[in-house]
Short mmCIF file of N, CA and C in Angstrom, two decimals:
data_model
loop_
_atom_site.label_atom_id
_atom_site.label_comp_id
_atom_site.label_asym_id
_atom_site.label_seq_id
_atom_site.Cartn_x
_atom_site.Cartn_y
_atom_site.Cartn_z
N PHE D 17 -56.11 -80.03 69.89
CA PHE D 17 -57.12 -80.77 69.16
C PHE D 17 -58.34 -80.07 69.04
N GLY D 18 -58.35 -78.78 69.39
CA GLY D 18 -59.69 -77.96 69.42
C GLY D 18 -60.22 -78.09 70.74
N LEU D 19 -59.40 -78.25 71.80
CA LEU D 19 -60.02 -78.19 73.24
C LEU D 19 -59.44 -77.06 73.93
N GLU D 20 -59.40 -75.84 73.37
CA GLU D 20 -58.87 -74.72 74.08
C GLU D 20 -59.58 -74.47 75.42
N GLY D 21 -58.94 -74.26 76.50
CA GLY D 21 -59.46 -73.94 77.64
C GLY D 21 -59.95 -75.28 78.40
N ALA D 22 -59.78 -76.39 77.97
CA ALA D 22 -60.23 -77.58 78.50
C ALA D 22 -58.99 -78.12 79.37
N PRO D 23 -59.27 -78.67 80.67
CA PRO D 23 -57.87 -79.00 81.38
C PRO D 23 -57.31 -80.27 80.71
N CYS D 24 -56.05 -80.21 80.77
CA CYS D 24 -55.25 -81.20 80.23
C CYS D 24 -55.37 -82.51 81.16
N PRO D 25 -55.42 -83.56 80.43
CA PRO D 25 -55.52 -85.04 81.42
C PRO D 25 -54.42 -85.13 82.32
N ALA D 26 -53.16 -84.58 81.72
CA ALA D 26 -51.96 -84.71 82.56
C ALA D 26 -51.95 -83.88 83.82
N GLU D 27 -52.62 -82.82 83.66
CA GLU D 27 -52.81 -81.93 84.88
C GLU D 27 -53.60 -82.39 85.95
N ASP D 28 -54.68 -83.31 85.58
CA ASP D 28 -55.66 -83.97 86.37
C ASP D 28 -54.89 -84.93 87.17
N ARG D 29 -53.81 -85.58 86.64
CA ARG D 29 -53.06 -86.65 87.27
C ARG D 29 -51.85 -86.19 88.25
N GLY D 30 -51.80 -84.75 88.26
CA GLY D 30 -50.74 -84.18 89.03
C GLY D 30 -49.39 -84.04 88.41
N VAL D 31 -49.38 -84.13 86.96
CA VAL D 31 -48.05 -84.25 86.34
C VAL D 31 -47.68 -82.77 85.79
N ALA D 32 -48.53 -81.92 85.94
CA ALA D 32 -48.27 -80.59 85.46
C ALA D 32 -47.08 -79.98 85.99
N GLY D 33 -46.63 -80.17 87.31
CA GLY D 33 -45.69 -79.69 88.09
C GLY D 33 -44.32 -80.42 87.75
N VAL D 34 -44.31 -81.15 86.85
CA VAL D 34 -43.02 -82.06 86.71
C VAL D 34 -42.01 -81.00 85.93
N GLY D 35 -42.23 -80.08 85.32
CA GLY D 35 -41.16 -79.12 84.74
C GLY D 35 -40.58 -78.24 86.04
N ALA D 36 -41.57 -77.89 86.81
CA ALA D 36 -41.27 -76.87 88.05
C ALA D 36 -40.36 -77.82 88.86
N ARG D 37 -40.75 -79.14 89.14
CA ARG D 37 -40.01 -80.00 90.08
C ARG D 37 -38.64 -80.26 89.56
N ALA D 38 -38.41 -80.30 88.30
CA ALA D 38 -37.24 -80.79 87.47
C ALA D 38 -36.28 -79.41 87.59
N ALA D 39 -36.97 -78.20 87.52
CA ALA D 39 -36.21 -77.08 87.80
C ALA D 39 -35.58 -77.03 89.16
N ASP D 40 -36.39 -77.42 90.16
CA ASP D 40 -36.05 -77.15 91.65
C ASP D 40 -35.04 -78.26 92.00
N LEU D 41 -35.03 -79.35 91.15
CA LEU D 41 -34.18 -80.56 91.41
C LEU D 41 -32.94 -80.03 90.80
N ALA D 42 -32.86 -79.41 89.54
CA ALA D 42 -31.64 -78.99 89.11
C ALA D 42 -31.01 -77.91 89.85
N SER D 43 -31.72 -77.07 90.38
CA SER D 43 -31.18 -76.00 91.27
C SER D 43 -30.67 -76.55 92.57
N ALA D 44 -31.37 -77.59 93.16
CA ALA D 44 -30.79 -78.26 94.24
C ALA D 44 -29.57 -78.92 94.10
N MET D 45 -29.45 -79.65 92.85
CA MET D 45 -28.30 -80.33 92.55
C MET D 45 -27.06 -79.40 92.33
N LYS D 46 -27.34 -78.23 91.85
CA LYS D 46 -26.26 -77.13 91.44
C LYS D 46 -25.81 -76.65 92.82
N ALA D 47 -26.82 -76.36 93.72
CA ALA D 47 -26.37 -75.99 95.18
C ALA D 47 -25.65 -76.99 95.93
N GLU D 48 -26.01 -78.29 95.70
CA GLU D 48 -25.23 -79.50 96.38
C GLU D 48 -23.93 -79.55 95.85
N GLU D 49 -23.69 -79.45 94.56
CA GLU D 49 -22.28 -79.45 94.08
C GLU D 49 -21.49 -78.37 94.54
N GLU D 50 -21.96 -77.29 94.83
CA GLU D 50 -21.15 -76.29 95.37
C GLU D 50 -20.99 -76.41 96.79
N ASP D 51 -21.77 -77.15 97.49
CA ASP D 51 -21.49 -77.27 99.09
C ASP D 51 -20.74 -78.62 99.34
N ASN D 52 -20.68 -79.47 98.10
CA ASN D 52 -20.03 -80.84 98.33
C ASN D 52 -18.66 -80.77 98.76
N PRO D 53 -18.21 -81.26 99.98
CA PRO D 53 -17.01 -81.16 100.37
C PRO D 53 -15.92 -82.14 99.84
N PHE D 54 -16.62 -83.02 98.93
CA PHE D 54 -15.78 -84.11 98.35
C PHE D 54 -15.43 -83.90 96.92
N ARG D 55 -15.96 -82.72 96.36
CA ARG D 55 -15.56 -82.30 95.01
C ARG D 55 -14.28 -81.86 94.98
N LEU D 56 -13.45 -82.32 93.76
CA LEU D 56 -12.10 -81.88 93.70
C LEU D 56 -12.01 -80.32 93.43
N PRO D 57 -11.07 -79.65 93.83
CA PRO D 57 -10.92 -78.15 93.64
C PRO D 57 -10.19 -78.12 92.15
N PRO D 58 -10.14 -77.01 91.73
CA PRO D 58 -9.60 -76.83 90.24
C PRO D 58 -7.99 -77.12 90.45
N ASP D 59 -7.44 -77.64 89.12
CA ASP D 59 -6.26 -77.90 89.18
C ASP D 59 -5.32 -76.68 89.81
N ASP D 60 -5.39 -75.48 89.35
CA ASP D 60 -4.62 -74.19 89.83
C ASP D 60 -4.51 -74.30 91.34
N GLN D 61 -5.69 -74.51 92.11
CA GLN D 61 -5.82 -74.64 93.35
C GLN D 61 -5.11 -75.68 94.12
N ILE D 62 -5.13 -76.94 93.51
CA ILE D 62 -4.51 -77.87 94.04
C ILE D 62 -2.94 -77.93 94.04
N PHE D 63 -2.39 -77.22 92.84
CA PHE D 63 -1.15 -76.79 92.79
C PHE D 63 -0.58 -75.83 93.80
N ARG D 64 -1.42 -74.92 93.97
CA ARG D 64 -1.19 -73.78 95.01
C ARG D 64 -1.25 -74.49 96.22
N ILE D 65 -1.95 -75.23 96.78
CA ILE D 65 -1.89 -75.92 97.99
C ILE D 65 -0.77 -76.65 98.20
N ARG D 66 -0.45 -77.39 97.15
CA ARG D 66 0.69 -78.23 97.35
C ARG D 66 2.06 -77.36 97.55
N ASP D 67 2.28 -76.34 96.79
CA ASP D 67 3.21 -75.34 96.99
C ASP D 67 3.30 -74.73 98.48
N GLN D 68 2.16 -74.48 98.83
CA GLN D 68 2.18 -73.79 100.38
C GLN D 68 2.49 -74.95 101.14
N GLU D 69 2.09 -76.12 101.00
CA GLU D 69 2.55 -77.25 102.11
C GLU D 69 4.09 -77.33 101.82
N ARG D 70 4.66 -77.56 100.62
CA ARG D 70 6.10 -77.63 100.48
C ARG D 70 6.77 -76.50 101.21
N GLN D 71 6.35 -75.24 101.06
CA GLN D 71 7.08 -74.11 101.65
C GLN D 71 6.85 -74.16 103.09
N ARG D 72 5.88 -74.59 103.68
CA ARG D 72 5.68 -74.78 105.13
C ARG D 72 6.52 -75.89 105.80
N ARG D 73 6.74 -77.06 104.88
CA ARG D 73 7.71 -77.96 105.39
C ARG D 73 9.19 -77.52 105.35
N ALA D 74 9.47 -76.74 104.27
CA ALA D 74 10.89 -76.26 104.18
C ALA D 74 11.31 -75.18 105.37
N GLU D 75 10.23 -74.36 105.66
CA GLU D 75 10.29 -73.50 106.79
C GLU D 75 10.51 -74.28 108.15
N GLU D 76 9.81 -75.30 108.18
CA GLU D 76 9.91 -76.19 109.29
C GLU D 76 11.20 -76.79 109.56
N ARG D 77 11.77 -77.32 108.63
CA ARG D 77 13.15 -77.78 108.49
C ARG D 77 14.04 -77.02 108.75
N GLU D 78 14.03 -75.74 108.28
CA GLU D 78 15.09 -74.77 108.53
C GLU D 78 14.95 -74.22 109.97
N ARG D 79 13.78 -74.29 110.61
CA ARG D 79 13.37 -73.84 111.84
C ARG D 79 14.14 -75.06 112.86
N VAL D 80 14.11 -76.17 112.64
CA VAL D 80 14.62 -77.22 113.29
C VAL D 80 16.19 -77.28 113.22
N LYS D 81 16.60 -76.92 112.00
CA LYS D 81 18.11 -76.99 111.73
C LYS D 81 18.69 -75.89 112.87
N THR D 82 18.09 -74.84 113.27
CA THR D 82 18.67 -73.79 114.26
C THR D 82 18.36 -74.09 115.76
N MET D 83 17.57 -75.10 115.89
CA MET D 83 17.24 -75.48 117.20
C MET D 83 18.33 -76.29 117.98
N LYS D 84 18.23 -76.02 119.24
CA LYS D 84 19.32 -77.01 120.24
C LYS D 84 18.54 -78.26 120.26
N VAL D 85 19.52 -79.38 120.47
CA VAL D 85 19.08 -80.70 120.48
C VAL D 85 17.96 -80.91 121.71
N TRP D 86 18.07 -80.24 122.73
CA TRP D 86 17.22 -80.41 123.85
C TRP D 86 15.73 -79.81 123.65
N GLU D 87 15.86 -78.89 122.50
CA GLU D 87 14.65 -78.40 122.03
C GLU D 87 13.80 -78.96 121.12
N LYS D 88 14.47 -79.94 120.56
CA LYS D 88 13.97 -80.64 119.31
C LYS D 88 13.08 -81.82 119.77
N THR D 89 12.08 -82.31 119.13
CA THR D 89 11.36 -83.41 119.49
C THR D 89 12.24 -84.73 118.83
N THR D 90 12.54 -85.55 119.62
CA THR D 90 13.42 -86.78 119.37
C THR D 90 12.64 -87.96 119.61
N ALA D 91 13.13 -89.16 119.09
CA ALA D 91 12.46 -90.32 119.52
C ALA D 91 12.49 -90.57 120.97
N SER D 92 13.50 -90.30 121.56
CA SER D 92 13.55 -90.57 123.03
C SER D 92 12.50 -89.67 123.87
N SER D 93 12.43 -88.33 123.45
CA SER D 93 11.38 -87.53 124.01
C SER D 93 10.01 -87.87 123.80
N ARG D 94 9.80 -88.58 122.63
CA ARG D 94 8.23 -89.10 122.31
C ARG D 94 8.09 -90.38 123.21
N VAL D 95 9.14 -91.27 123.49
CA VAL D 95 8.90 -92.45 124.39
C VAL D 95 8.53 -91.99 125.73
N GLN D 96 9.12 -90.80 126.37
CA GLN D 96 8.90 -90.44 127.62
C GLN D 96 7.32 -89.91 127.65
N LYS D 97 6.82 -89.34 126.59
CA LYS D 97 5.32 -88.95 126.66
C LYS D 97 4.44 -90.30 126.79
N ASN D 98 4.83 -91.35 126.35
CA ASN D 98 4.09 -92.59 126.48
C ASN D 98 4.31 -93.41 127.76
N ARG D 99 5.00 -92.90 128.70
CA ARG D 99 5.31 -93.44 129.90
C ARG D 99 4.03 -93.73 130.76
N ARG D 100 3.83 -94.80 131.48
CA ARG D 100 2.61 -95.12 132.26
C ARG D 100 2.58 -94.08 133.22
N VAL D 101 1.23 -93.80 133.83
CA VAL D 101 0.85 -92.89 134.88
C VAL D 101 0.95 -93.81 136.16
N ASP D 102 1.72 -93.35 137.05
CA ASP D 102 1.68 -94.02 138.53
C ASP D 102 0.36 -93.80 139.22
N ASP D 103 -0.42 -94.71 139.16
CA ASP D 103 -1.67 -94.56 140.11
C ASP D 103 -1.63 -95.00 141.42
N GLY D 104 -0.39 -95.19 142.03
CA GLY D 104 -0.26 -95.34 143.38
C GLY D 104 -0.12 -96.82 143.82
N THR D 105 -0.50 -97.74 142.84
CA THR D 105 -0.21 -99.22 143.21
C THR D 105 0.78 -99.71 142.42
N ASP D 106 1.70 -100.53 142.96
CA ASP D 106 2.85 -101.22 142.40
C ASP D 106 2.49 -102.65 142.01
N GLU D 107 3.56 -103.26 141.37
CA GLU D 107 3.30 -104.51 140.81
C GLU D 107 3.35 -105.47 142.06
N ALA D 108 4.03 -105.34 143.12
CA ALA D 108 4.03 -106.19 144.25
C ALA D 108 2.61 -106.16 144.79
N GLN D 109 1.93 -105.05 145.05
CA GLN D 109 0.70 -104.90 145.46
C GLN D 109 -0.37 -105.73 144.77
N LEU D 110 -0.29 -105.52 143.44
CA LEU D 110 -1.41 -106.14 142.48
C LEU D 110 -1.02 -107.69 142.62
N ALA D 111 0.09 -108.25 142.67
CA ALA D 111 0.37 -109.64 142.69
C ALA D 111 -0.12 -110.16 143.96
N ALA D 112 0.08 -109.39 145.12
CA ALA D 112 -0.44 -109.80 146.41
C ALA D 112 -1.95 -109.95 146.40
N GLU D 113 -2.63 -108.96 145.89
CA GLU D 113 -3.92 -109.10 145.94
C GLU D 113 -4.64 -110.20 144.99
N VAL D 114 -3.98 -110.49 143.79
CA VAL D 114 -4.21 -111.63 142.89
C VAL D 114 -4.05 -112.84 143.75
N ALA D 115 -2.96 -113.11 144.48
CA ALA D 115 -2.72 -114.20 145.11
C ALA D 115 -3.64 -114.39 146.28
N LYS D 116 -4.01 -113.56 146.97
CA LYS D 116 -5.00 -113.42 148.10
C LYS D 116 -6.27 -113.88 147.55
N GLN D 117 -6.74 -113.49 146.32
CA GLN D 117 -8.18 -113.79 145.69
C GLN D 117 -7.98 -115.10 145.30
N THR D 118 -6.88 -115.74 144.84
CA THR D 118 -7.17 -117.13 144.28
C THR D 118 -7.06 -118.00 145.49
N ARG D 119 -6.54 -117.54 146.68
CA ARG D 119 -6.47 -118.55 147.97
C ARG D 119 -7.83 -118.58 148.54
N ASN D 120 -8.48 -117.48 148.34
CA ASN D 120 -9.90 -117.36 149.02
C ASN D 120 -10.94 -118.18 148.28
N GLN D 121 -10.76 -118.48 147.08
CA GLN D 121 -11.51 -119.21 146.01
C GLN D 121 -11.59 -120.67 146.45
#
């Protein structure tokens, strides 16, 4: 409107950097999209991963087929891993201590 060289009222209010801030925000969002661990990979990569997992499972099955039974992980061998650790006290000692405490009360 014929005010060349005059400061823009929007610049006085600090709105002049909106375009620059929008560009910074857009570049930050693009960088975030690249670093986002929750974004889905492309379809070809998903199928490649599925094929690799299938291949790995097939190789594991073939390996287990050639193993002897005592080398395999079976349900009974997993039960043995969950066995309680003996801490030196047995059930009779614990029962005696509980009975002693109840008598003293």
